[in-house]
XYZ file of C-alpha atoms in Angstrom:
767
model
C 138.584 64.524 91.108
C 141.296 67.103 91.771
C 142.948 67.400 95.179
C 141.433 70.882 95.485
C 137.940 69.527 94.897
C 138.528 66.625 97.315
C 139.664 69.007 100.063
C 136.694 71.268 99.416
C 134.246 68.389 99.652
C 135.873 67.027 102.815
C 135.783 70.472 104.459
C 132.161 71.106 103.576
C 130.986 67.659 104.665
C 132.674 68.241 108.024
C 131.202 71.727 108.257
C 127.716 70.481 107.496
C 128.106 67.711 110.071
C 128.637 70.217 112.868
C 125.988 72.647 111.639
C 123.087 73.715 113.813
C 120.342 71.109 113.959
C 117.890 73.649 112.548
C 119.650 73.305 109.203
C 119.082 69.548 109.004
C 117.038 68.231 106.122
C 115.728 65.497 108.384
C 113.484 67.992 110.122
C 110.130 68.078 108.366
C 108.803 71.544 107.531
C 105.527 70.746 109.300
C 107.471 70.472 112.577
C 108.969 73.954 112.317
C 107.745 77.477 111.911
C 107.795 78.398 108.217
C 110.233 81.218 108.940
C 112.691 79.094 110.947
C 114.892 78.071 108.049
C 117.377 80.076 105.991
C 117.527 78.717 102.431
C 120.797 79.404 100.645
C 120.147 77.826 97.296
C 121.185 77.600 93.694
C 118.615 77.369 90.888
C 118.518 73.941 89.262
C 115.663 71.928 87.784
C 117.340 68.826 86.398
C 119.575 68.844 83.329
C 120.719 71.917 81.473
C 117.489 73.449 80.185
C 117.191 77.124 80.934
C 114.389 78.430 83.123
C 111.483 78.169 82.683
C 111.997 75.257 80.284
C 112.219 71.710 81.630
C 114.544 68.960 80.452
C 113.118 65.879 78.828
C 113.578 62.893 81.126
C 115.699 60.082 79.704
C 117.059 56.825 81.090
C 120.177 58.744 82.184
C 118.353 61.598 83.923
C 118.235 60.054 87.390
C 121.972 59.375 87.454
C 122.869 62.804 86.024
C 120.502 64.747 88.267
C 121.629 62.891 91.376
C 125.249 63.748 90.589
C 124.354 67.424 90.128
C 122.373 67.546 93.365
C 125.167 65.829 95.267
C 127.621 68.388 93.911
C 125.287 71.235 94.947
C 125.095 69.787 98.449
C 128.841 69.175 98.656
C 129.566 72.733 97.582
C 127.737 73.893 100.711
C 124.202 74.813 99.606
C 121.349 73.598 101.806
C 118.545 74.076 99.266
C 117.903 73.678 95.563
C 115.637 76.192 93.852
C 113.724 74.296 91.193
C 111.022 75.465 88.822
C 107.808 74.173 87.325
C 106.563 75.320 83.919
C 102.858 75.196 83.157
C 103.398 74.610 79.422
C 105.219 71.322 80.042
C 103.237 70.196 83.067
C 99.724 70.506 81.616
C 100.161 69.710 77.908
C 96.431 68.898 77.680
C 93.840 70.729 79.706
C 93.227 68.877 82.964
C 95.975 66.315 82.336
C 98.960 67.027 84.546
C 102.506 65.797 84.122
C 104.751 66.498 87.118
C 107.332 63.778 86.452
C 110.228 66.255 86.414
C 109.276 67.643 89.814
C 108.669 64.185 91.283
C 112.094 62.963 90.174
C 113.927 66.033 91.437
C 112.175 66.027 94.825
C 112.759 62.318 95.310
C 116.458 62.801 94.585
C 116.595 65.863 96.866
C 115.158 63.683 99.652
C 117.948 61.180 99.058
C 120.751 63.742 98.855
C 119.565 65.877 101.779
C 118.573 69.130 100.121
C 115.449 71.167 100.732
C 113.461 72.191 97.643
C 112.174 75.684 96.917
C 109.696 75.703 94.000
C 109.403 78.545 91.490
C 106.113 78.449 89.576
C 105.941 79.729 86.004
C 102.494 80.136 84.442
C 103.495 82.876 81.994
C 104.835 80.076 79.816
C 101.429 78.698 78.802
C 100.324 75.563 76.945
C 99.309 75.964 73.307
C 95.716 75.002 74.066
C 95.252 78.288 75.940
C 94.813 80.342 72.765
C 92.413 77.764 71.316
C 90.288 77.251 74.419
C 90.237 80.852 75.664
C 90.426 83.241 72.697
C 88.362 85.829 74.607
C 91.043 85.912 77.333
C 93.953 86.863 75.059
C 95.768 90.005 76.143
C 94.496 93.056 74.286
C 96.295 96.358 73.682
C 94.729 99.801 73.808
C 94.590 99.709 69.993
C 92.546 96.495 70.039
C 95.323 94.133 68.947
C 95.104 90.700 70.552
C 98.307 88.949 71.582
C 98.386 85.314 70.496
C 100.929 83.645 72.813
C 104.107 82.039 71.601
C 104.130 80.011 74.801
C 104.593 83.313 76.684
C 102.860 85.507 77.683
C 99.820 83.243 78.142
C 96.494 85.002 78.541
C 94.770 87.346 80.982
C 93.580 85.835 84.255
C 91.039 88.640 84.707
C 88.749 86.396 82.669
C 87.360 84.162 85.401
C 87.130 80.928 83.431
C 90.754 81.156 82.363
C 91.859 82.436 85.762
C 90.360 79.372 87.443
C 92.363 77.070 85.160
C 95.588 78.838 86.143
C 94.785 78.709 89.854
C 93.809 75.033 89.570
C 97.320 74.383 88.262
C 98.808 75.926 91.416
C 96.595 73.767 93.629
C 97.283 70.533 91.744
C 100.996 71.280 91.862
C 100.845 71.826 95.628
C 99.102 68.479 96.099
C 102.091 66.749 94.509
C 104.863 68.761 96.156
C 103.555 68.433 99.704
C 103.995 64.677 99.580
C 107.802 65.091 99.699
C 109.645 65.848 102.960
C 112.175 67.953 101.057
C 109.651 70.702 100.237
C 110.672 74.014 101.808
C 108.470 76.595 100.154
C 107.156 78.434 97.131
C 107.772 81.395 94.885
C 104.476 82.151 93.175
C 105.513 84.715 90.620
C 108.819 85.684 89.098
C 109.019 89.423 88.430
C 105.287 90.227 88.302
C 103.775 92.334 85.550
C 100.536 92.047 83.608
C 102.582 90.526 80.794
C 105.890 88.714 81.295
C 108.590 87.718 78.814
C 107.044 89.202 75.688
C 107.822 92.484 73.931
C 104.875 93.722 71.890
C 106.946 96.122 69.826
C 104.443 96.412 66.978
C 102.172 98.665 69.090
C 103.418 102.139 69.962
C 103.430 102.958 73.704
C 101.675 99.651 74.293
C 99.287 99.452 77.261
C 97.584 96.426 78.843
C 95.061 94.991 79.301
C 91.859 95.909 77.458
C 90.357 92.425 77.224
C 86.729 91.855 78.347
C 87.744 90.379 81.697
C 89.947 93.294 82.717
C 87.349 95.848 81.642
C 84.688 94.050 83.685
C 86.922 94.017 86.752
C 87.765 97.682 86.266
C 84.066 98.530 86.149
C 83.474 96.571 89.354
C 86.364 98.470 90.966
C 84.853 101.787 89.866
C 81.403 100.812 91.180
C 82.928 100.126 94.590
C 84.813 103.438 94.545
C 82.116 105.737 93.179
C 78.878 103.935 94.018
C 76.848 105.451 91.201
C 77.367 106.225 87.539
C 76.524 109.877 88.246
C 79.471 110.100 90.640
C 81.767 108.535 88.053
C 80.542 110.914 85.347
C 81.251 113.873 87.598
C 84.751 112.628 88.422
C 85.625 111.770 84.824
C 83.755 114.635 83.118
C 81.600 112.232 81.085
C 77.930 111.668 80.256
C 77.867 107.870 80.217
C 74.407 106.313 80.473
C 75.297 102.717 81.344
C 78.140 100.981 83.186
C 78.738 98.803 80.138
C 79.921 101.922 78.297
C 82.691 102.611 80.808
C 86.074 101.920 79.247
C 89.646 102.357 80.477
C 91.297 105.492 79.044
C 93.171 104.837 75.825
C 94.553 108.340 75.181
C 94.909 111.692 76.928
C 92.789 114.825 76.636
C 93.152 118.399 77.834
C 90.375 117.795 80.371
C 90.370 115.758 83.585
C 92.832 112.888 83.873
C 91.113 111.315 86.865
C 90.265 108.374 84.609
C 93.998 107.742 84.105
C 94.676 107.881 87.861
C 91.828 105.439 88.493
C 93.043 103.084 85.759
C 96.645 102.975 86.961
C 95.604 102.694 90.621
C 93.379 99.786 89.621
C 96.351 98.103 87.909
C 98.438 98.359 91.094
C 95.618 96.861 93.161
C 94.772 94.235 90.521
C 98.313 92.864 90.533
C 98.198 92.637 94.323
C 94.874 90.795 94.042
C 96.374 88.428 91.466
C 99.140 87.622 93.929
C 96.605 86.990 96.677
C 94.702 84.578 94.415
C 97.854 82.570 93.731
C 98.643 82.481 97.429
C 95.152 81.195 98.202
C 95.419 78.538 95.478
C 98.571 77.088 97.057
C 97.067 77.279 100.545
C 94.159 75.071 99.426
C 96.575 72.140 99.312
C 99.471 73.391 101.421
C 98.614 75.141 104.683
C 102.153 75.112 106.086
C 105.069 75.890 103.800
C 106.499 79.346 103.258
C 105.185 81.341 100.274
C 107.098 84.120 98.534
C 107.415 85.888 95.186
C 109.998 88.310 93.838
C 110.115 91.529 91.831
C 112.217 92.320 88.777
C 113.782 95.168 90.749
C 112.697 97.591 93.429
C 109.446 99.308 92.437
C 111.178 102.574 93.308
C 112.591 102.298 89.767
C 109.210 101.615 88.129
C 106.564 103.986 86.811
C 102.780 103.543 86.508
C 103.198 104.703 82.910
C 104.680 101.279 82.147
C 102.076 99.663 79.922
C 103.025 96.160 81.024
C 101.868 96.957 84.531
C 104.070 98.437 87.245
C 103.968 96.913 90.694
C 104.283 98.453 94.140
C 106.555 96.366 96.389
C 104.738 97.459 99.548
C 101.434 96.266 98.111
C 102.796 93.054 96.580
C 104.350 92.017 99.892
C 101.038 92.101 101.747
C 99.607 88.711 100.648
C 102.900 86.860 101.149
C 105.088 85.510 103.929
C 108.019 87.369 102.318
C 108.477 89.351 99.122
C 111.801 89.350 97.311
C 113.717 90.828 94.420
C 116.027 89.881 91.557
C 119.569 91.212 91.939
C 121.692 91.358 88.781
C 124.391 93.978 89.389
C 126.234 92.884 86.222
C 123.193 92.039 84.127
C 124.688 92.990 80.773
C 127.201 95.429 79.253
C 129.965 96.691 81.556
C 128.701 100.283 81.392
C 125.397 99.195 82.953
C 126.835 97.583 86.077
C 125.208 98.752 89.286
C 126.831 101.309 91.499
C 127.170 100.721 95.227
C 124.247 103.129 95.668
C 122.016 101.136 93.312
C 122.859 97.873 95.059
C 122.031 99.328 98.473
C 118.898 101.091 97.220
C 117.395 97.917 95.738
C 118.103 95.936 98.892
C 116.985 98.575 101.387
C 113.826 99.371 99.446
C 112.883 95.679 99.362
C 113.698 95.390 103.071
C 111.511 98.408 103.776
C 108.586 96.970 101.814
C 108.829 93.846 104.004
C 109.438 95.661 107.283
C 106.281 94.310 108.885
C 107.226 90.795 107.679
C 110.543 90.768 109.530
C 112.653 89.915 106.484
C 112.850 89.589 102.710
C 114.240 87.253 100.051
C 116.818 87.459 97.313
C 114.741 85.682 94.693
C 117.526 85.690 92.114
C 121.185 86.578 92.697
C 123.316 86.725 89.572
C 125.545 83.651 89.376
C 127.768 84.377 86.384
C 128.423 86.868 83.601
C 125.365 88.437 82.044
C 124.484 88.089 78.380
C 121.658 89.759 76.487
C 122.040 89.174 72.765
C 125.429 90.728 71.879
C 125.842 92.507 75.217
C 128.085 90.719 77.715
C 128.925 91.926 81.200
C 132.288 91.766 82.876
C 132.892 88.458 84.688
C 131.127 87.796 87.976
C 133.683 86.895 90.617
C 133.772 85.315 94.052
C 134.389 88.828 95.411
C 131.125 89.960 93.819
C 129.167 87.138 95.431
C 130.737 87.881 98.802
C 129.750 91.555 98.633
C 126.275 90.907 97.199
C 125.245 88.061 99.493
C 126.532 89.553 102.741
C 125.074 92.942 101.792
C 121.654 91.326 101.506
C 121.981 89.395 104.765
C 123.203 92.539 106.538
C 119.983 94.230 105.423
C 117.817 91.468 106.841
C 117.445 89.002 103.962
C 116.205 85.613 105.214
C 116.941 83.672 102.043
C 119.428 83.840 99.135
C 118.841 82.059 95.829
C 121.633 82.132 93.242
C 120.534 82.047 89.608
C 121.519 79.652 88.098
C 123.569 76.473 88.531
C 124.143 75.934 84.805
C 124.381 78.856 82.370
C 121.397 79.531 80.125
C 121.513 76.945 77.357
C 119.303 78.827 74.879
C 117.615 82.131 74.135
C 119.146 85.595 73.937
C 120.753 84.989 77.343
C 122.582 81.843 76.141
C 125.852 81.143 77.974
C 124.990 83.652 80.703
C 124.194 83.613 84.408
C 125.760 80.275 85.341
C 127.494 79.412 88.597
C 129.387 76.556 86.949
C 130.311 76.033 83.301
C 127.897 74.563 80.780
C 130.105 71.468 80.452
C 129.702 70.859 84.190
C 133.139 71.945 85.359
C 133.219 73.741 88.700
C 134.313 77.390 88.855
C 136.187 79.168 91.632
C 133.158 81.386 92.277
C 131.013 78.250 92.725
C 133.397 76.888 95.345
C 133.535 80.214 97.185
C 129.759 80.714 96.997
C 129.300 77.250 98.451
C 131.668 78.039 101.317
C 129.696 81.209 102.014
C 126.433 79.247 101.914
C 127.824 76.739 104.410
C 128.778 79.527 106.849
C 125.272 80.977 106.630
C 123.753 77.531 107.093
C 125.852 76.874 110.166
C 124.762 80.189 111.727
C 121.267 80.377 110.359
C 119.574 80.581 113.776
C 121.542 83.739 114.458
C 120.687 85.346 111.104
C 117.015 84.375 111.320
C 116.609 85.823 114.813
C 118.377 89.115 114.046
C 116.826 92.168 112.419
C 118.355 95.442 111.232
C 118.557 98.254 113.754
C 115.320 100.228 113.683
C 115.537 103.493 111.828
C 114.158 106.757 113.154
C 114.131 108.275 109.650
C 111.487 107.547 107.006
C 111.708 108.635 103.337
C 108.221 108.665 101.805
C 107.628 106.625 98.643
C 104.488 107.910 96.920
C 103.975 106.528 93.388
C 100.879 108.714 93.001
C 103.162 111.668 92.347
C 104.311 110.006 89.109
C 100.784 110.440 87.737
C 100.760 114.246 87.715
C 99.644 115.294 84.239
C 98.209 111.892 83.385
C 99.261 110.401 80.052
C 100.621 113.798 79.054
C 103.473 113.400 81.541
C 106.428 112.588 79.319
C 109.219 114.631 80.887
C 111.422 113.816 83.878
C 110.425 110.143 84.188
C 113.083 109.535 86.848
C 112.203 112.527 89.022
C 110.652 110.593 91.920
C 113.259 107.835 91.810
C 116.194 110.230 91.748
C 114.687 112.398 94.477
C 114.380 109.503 96.912
C 117.800 108.087 96.099
C 119.376 111.522 96.526
C 118.451 111.466 100.210
C 119.017 107.757 100.699
C 122.565 107.691 99.342
C 123.734 110.405 101.743
C 122.361 108.551 104.762
C 123.741 105.236 103.470
C 127.194 106.731 102.854
C 127.196 107.949 106.463
C 126.043 104.519 107.720
C 122.844 106.031 109.129
C 119.874 103.615 109.322
C 116.996 104.815 107.141
C 113.718 103.304 105.912
C 111.623 103.927 102.871
C 108.007 104.242 103.992
C 104.879 104.252 101.870
C 102.377 107.057 101.559
C 99.944 104.602 103.160
C 101.965 104.745 106.373
C 101.064 108.432 106.533
C 97.435 107.717 105.685
C 97.169 105.010 108.353
C 99.269 107.003 110.847
C 101.769 104.154 111.297
C 104.729 106.359 112.143
C 105.426 105.720 115.817
C 109.055 104.590 115.361
C 110.100 107.684 113.388
C 111.372 111.054 114.557
C 112.083 112.465 111.088
C 109.967 112.109 107.943
C 111.275 113.314 104.562
C 108.746 113.872 101.756
C 110.587 114.171 98.409
C 108.957 115.239 95.126
C 105.495 115.475 96.767
C 103.476 116.771 93.818
C 100.378 114.615 94.369
C 99.020 113.847 97.810
C 95.902 112.484 99.424
C 93.770 114.103 102.104
C 94.477 111.158 104.396
C 98.243 111.464 103.905
C 98.055 115.192 104.638
C 96.143 114.501 107.848
C 98.703 111.867 108.849
C 101.546 114.307 108.265
C 99.778 116.985 110.308
C 99.242 114.617 113.222
C 102.844 113.426 113.104
C 104.180 116.982 113.470
C 101.520 118.020 115.941
C 102.575 115.132 118.199
C 106.248 116.081 118.158
C 107.622 114.769 114.864
C 109.923 116.570 112.442
C 109.198 116.821 108.713
C 111.191 118.031 105.726
C 109.076 118.370 102.574
C 109.991 119.614 99.122
C 108.553 122.034 96.565
C 104.926 122.133 95.492
C 103.754 119.850 98.292
C 100.235 118.563 97.484
C 100.087 120.630 94.280
C 97.516 118.092 93.080
C 95.153 115.868 95.028
C 94.604 112.230 94.099
C 91.981 113.223 91.523
C 94.527 115.327 89.632
C 92.891 118.556 90.783
C 95.074 121.538 91.689
C 95.062 122.897 95.224
C 93.905 126.494 95.712
C 96.888 127.139 97.967
C 100.245 125.363 97.795
C 101.187 123.567 100.020
C 97.793 122.021 99.485
C 95.232 120.053 101.460
C 95.610 122.363 104.461
C 99.354 121.755 104.806
C 100.106 125.486 104.494
C 99.100 125.688 108.160
C 101.728 123.106 109.104
C 104.577 124.792 107.203
C 103.436 128.373 107.788
C 103.910 129.514 104.177
C 102.258 129.542 100.796
C 103.711 129.526 97.306
C 103.880 132.970 95.686
C 105.427 131.857 92.399
C 107.345 128.995 90.817
C 109.951 128.938 88.047
C 111.728 126.163 86.176
C 115.473 126.055 85.780
C 118.552 123.927 85.306
C 120.884 125.459 87.890
C 118.824 126.085 90.979
C 120.503 127.065 94.217
C 119.137 127.974 97.637
C 121.497 130.462 99.296
C 121.803 130.066 103.062
C 120.918 133.168 105.081
C 121.218 131.731 108.598
C 124.025 129.619 110.020
C 122.654 129.354 113.568
C 119.963 126.762 112.931
C 120.977 123.117 113.723
C 120.457 122.029 110.099
C 123.102 124.525 108.978
C 125.794 123.474 111.446
C 129.197 123.458 109.745
C 127.855 125.496 106.823
C 128.177 129.230 106.331
C 126.043 132.043 105.046
C 126.216 132.146 101.266
C 126.671 128.385 100.881
C 124.255 127.057 98.300
C 122.034 124.014 98.530
C 121.612 122.411 95.122
C 118.022 122.109 93.935
C 116.508 120.787 90.740
C 113.669 121.437 88.269
C 111.532 123.906 90.273
C 112.432 127.138 92.066
C 109.563 127.960 94.393
C 109.155 131.305 96.153
C 107.448 131.116 99.539
C 105.500 133.739 101.469
C 105.158 133.381 105.269
C 101.578 133.405 106.546
C 100.406 135.806 109.200
C 100.376 134.365 112.690
C 103.200 131.910 112.011
C 106.718 132.246 113.367
C 108.691 131.267 110.267
C 112.481 131.114 110.128
C 113.866 131.817 106.667
C 116.981 129.674 106.263
C 117.673 130.225 102.557
C 116.543 132.326 99.622
C 116.380 131.671 95.891
C 117.619 133.625 92.869
C 114.696 136.023 93.255
C 115.680 136.791 96.841
C 112.496 135.139 98.085
C 112.290 132.651 100.983
C 113.070 129.173 99.667
C 113.935 127.145 102.781
C 111.792 127.762 105.844
C 111.242 126.230 109.251
C 108.399 126.642 111.724
C 106.845 124.944 114.733
C 103.479 123.208 114.618
C 102.097 121.690 117.769
C 104.914 119.867 119.548
C 106.953 119.344 116.386
C 108.624 121.255 113.595
C 108.142 121.444 109.853
C 110.630 122.502 107.174
C 109.869 123.217 103.520
C 112.413 123.447 100.706
C 111.383 125.384 97.607
C 113.085 122.983 95.230
C 114.013 119.293 94.992
C 117.127 118.862 97.097
C 117.119 115.082 96.807
C 117.158 115.257 93.015
C 119.907 117.870 93.292
C 121.962 115.330 95.256
C 121.646 112.668 92.545
C 123.600 111.035 91.054
C 126.699 112.870 92.259
C 126.613 113.784 95.921
C 126.672 117.531 96.540
C 128.797 118.353 99.590
C 126.469 121.107 100.862
C 123.329 119.005 100.448
C 125.067 116.052 102.067
C 126.028 118.091 105.122
C 122.516 119.527 105.351
C 120.908 116.055 105.196
C 123.120 114.724 107.990
C 122.397 117.829 110.075
C 118.719 116.943 109.946
C 119.476 114.279 112.564
C 120.529 116.833 115.164
C 117.512 119.021 114.344
C 115.112 116.087 114.779
C 116.933 114.524 117.757
C 117.591 111.316 115.816
C 119.797 108.822 117.671
C 122.753 107.202 115.944
C 123.453 103.684 117.266
C 127.043 103.857 116.001
C 129.463 106.011 114.041
C 132.544 105.064 112.050
C 135.786 106.709 111.030
C 134.895 106.315 107.348
C 131.387 107.782 107.424
C 130.495 110.037 104.510
C 132.596 108.589 101.730
C 131.036 109.008 98.290
C 133.272 106.337 96.753
C 135.285 103.402 98.070
C 132.623 103.071 100.745
C 133.089 100.835 103.735
C 129.545 99.957 104.693
C 128.668 99.133 108.292
C 125.349 97.601 109.266
C 123.977 96.733 112.688
C 121.477 94.023 113.613
C 119.976 93.087 116.962
C 118.402 90.041 118.586
C 117.446 89.247 122.169
C 120.950 88.138 123.159
C 123.443 89.917 120.916
C 124.287 92.479 118.274
C 125.772 91.744 114.859
C 128.080 94.156 113.060
C 128.635 93.737 109.314
C 131.621 95.522 107.764
C 131.498 95.452 103.958
C 134.460 96.867 102.072
C 133.253 98.047 98.661
C 136.702 99.549 98.044
C 139.504 98.041 95.983
C 142.010 98.894 98.707
C 142.860 97.834 102.245
C 140.837 99.990 104.629
C 141.369 100.718 108.306
C 138.141 101.481 110.134
C 137.104 102.199 113.699
C 133.525 101.883 114.913
C 132.034 103.413 118.041
C 129.058 101.277 119.020
C 126.686 102.494 121.719
C 126.016 99.826 124.361
C 123.484 99.787 127.198
C 126.002 99.071 129.941
C 129.765 99.311 130.318
C 131.710 96.101 130.752
C 133.387 93.252 128.897
C 132.102 91.962 125.573
C 132.752 88.750 123.669
C 133.229 89.337 119.943
C 132.948 86.346 117.617
C 134.154 86.638 114.036
C 131.509 84.516 112.336
C 133.343 84.053 109.046
C 136.761 83.208 110.547
C 135.245 81.554 113.642
C 137.558 83.488 115.972
C 136.647 84.850 119.409
C 138.097 87.698 121.487
C 137.099 89.721 124.553
C 137.076 93.507 124.733
C 136.128 96.062 127.380
C 133.965 99.055 126.551
C 134.939 102.651 127.205
C 131.964 103.566 129.343
C 128.876 103.008 127.199
C 130.835 102.988 123.946
C 132.459 99.877 122.510
C 135.346 100.901 120.268
C 135.997 98.432 117.462
C 138.962 98.692 115.106
C 140.045 96.535 112.200
C 141.878 96.470 108.897
C 139.739 94.985 106.151
C 141.030 93.797 102.784
C 139.525 94.830 99.411
C 136.058 93.388 98.667
C 136.069 91.519 101.973
C 133.415 91.288 104.670
C 133.635 90.956 108.442
C 130.668 89.720 110.455
C 130.943 90.041 114.239
C 128.532 88.772 116.853
C 128.840 90.874 120.021
C 127.590 89.675 123.411
C 128.030 91.401 126.765
C 129.589 89.087 129.354
């Protein structure tokens, strides 16, 4: 043991000794609320087999695994994230073998680590194909997928689905007998099919097996009631429900069948998650249950034949939903930008807003490898930025993937916190120190939530279905439109949420003053009514071109904006053109949204140039015109609120490079809508070298996170609004230093110099 390692171990043992009692392994999960523990873990399942594979137990396994778990604990982690693979654990149907899990959990009990269990059923036993040939995944062309361990078979077939769910329940019966159990992750990166690329079928779509078709028919019966109603919606002449089939190709006619099919897939995956949750709850009524997505669903499309998910929907059955975060997954040119990192985290946070937190299911531990593509090294600086960024955005658990690098597969030698020969890396030591700090302060982080936003950006995956299967162009239009707004607010350190179209439909908008509706090409009647009520009651809305062009059947509106929204915005579309260089020229510099801009400045649009005609009886302000000289940015009052319509896609125009005019316009929306800013900083608005500031609150204190994404020393001042003037105690959580400062009236002025890639976390309490 080197002197450096000895000092590290001594420091961490001392740190753990003085940690809050809530972090103690001695406290049984049944004695605490399932959300009263912050797991900061590293993935490890005994030995060096890569997930989801399990190591074969030998006479040396107990000694080797104990040493690894002790090292994980001594580094500073309070939890080990293990995994269970169905293929290994049920080699014969009905005969279970959980010896790997039993050994690891027994050793975790001894060492003092909690255990977080990842369940893998996509890696299926070989008997699946023999016992359930009717349940094999089937493509739209009729090809059946015989598993090569993955991807298993389709759980829409009830007999096979019951076998899978029985595995979850039997597993829970074993795990709950160990005090070290913390909780569950039911599904890693959900899709219909995981870990298999069916490249021999063009534009492959799933699943067309008998079970899925039966469930789709049941879904359609509930939606339409009668076959006559379905025939009318789909433009068919079907004479029996057994003849109803999911669409396999597009036609020039109605594409309502496609919308129904893809909507069913979204809801089916949510139902699959609920079934897994229920299966665990049969044997485990207490422990926390999560799952995690491959990435924010903002980046996914329903056209994905493997089954796209909706994070807002997938979170509903769970205690928390999470996400995989691999900013350096592979190839240096594909590393995430600061905007991508923040988007993934904030979108996942937003999808869990009603849950009060979210989880980092997988955080990249080491360099990424995918076949011949290798990322730049992952450093301790990376982990510091990534982990604190997640916690600043309300994450209630961080799980680093993985302790050892991948030992096999096309990811071999990648994603390890330590080296494959067992030697400890600098980033492992630093990650452990970070984990120990979080563990020591976990009560504070668990009780604190991000400052509530008064701005909601609407996520509406329906709009990606315009045109049905024929839609091949502009696949990133919705994604880029939303990010274009988000990145401006994030760069200015303005709190903002993504909200779902369902929040409009269910009129769950009470915390918001400003709603932004990007790329709104398909809308529902319920969402339109929710938007109307929001404005009528005093809210402010900015919507973009061709609002409600199509309804959720794929039918065009007679007037655009559609679904009656022309009355809210006071205009109708007169014509629309496509173009590459679309600009909206400002004609009024007196309106609050144009503050600091001048007449002739041009807002950058994208894709569509819409000309608008004011309706009689509406007092419409024309703020900008297009290349045809027609109104293209308008504002009007409706009820107690105001509505603004842009005749292009300003969010898309602000992506990926920030446009200075658009950026100024977006920030001006706050003054127009009377949005409060809880703080401002001297570095707000940077489009590179950002210094990110986040604010959290709890009943006793505020927490300020300062995250320096820059490669340089940065001096920053923060003006934080406080309820009352007076003296404040400021505790530097990372350095464990305390100072007292007096506010300037109801503003607390905070100044600091922060080093490159460093993070400050301050707890602020009024004396």
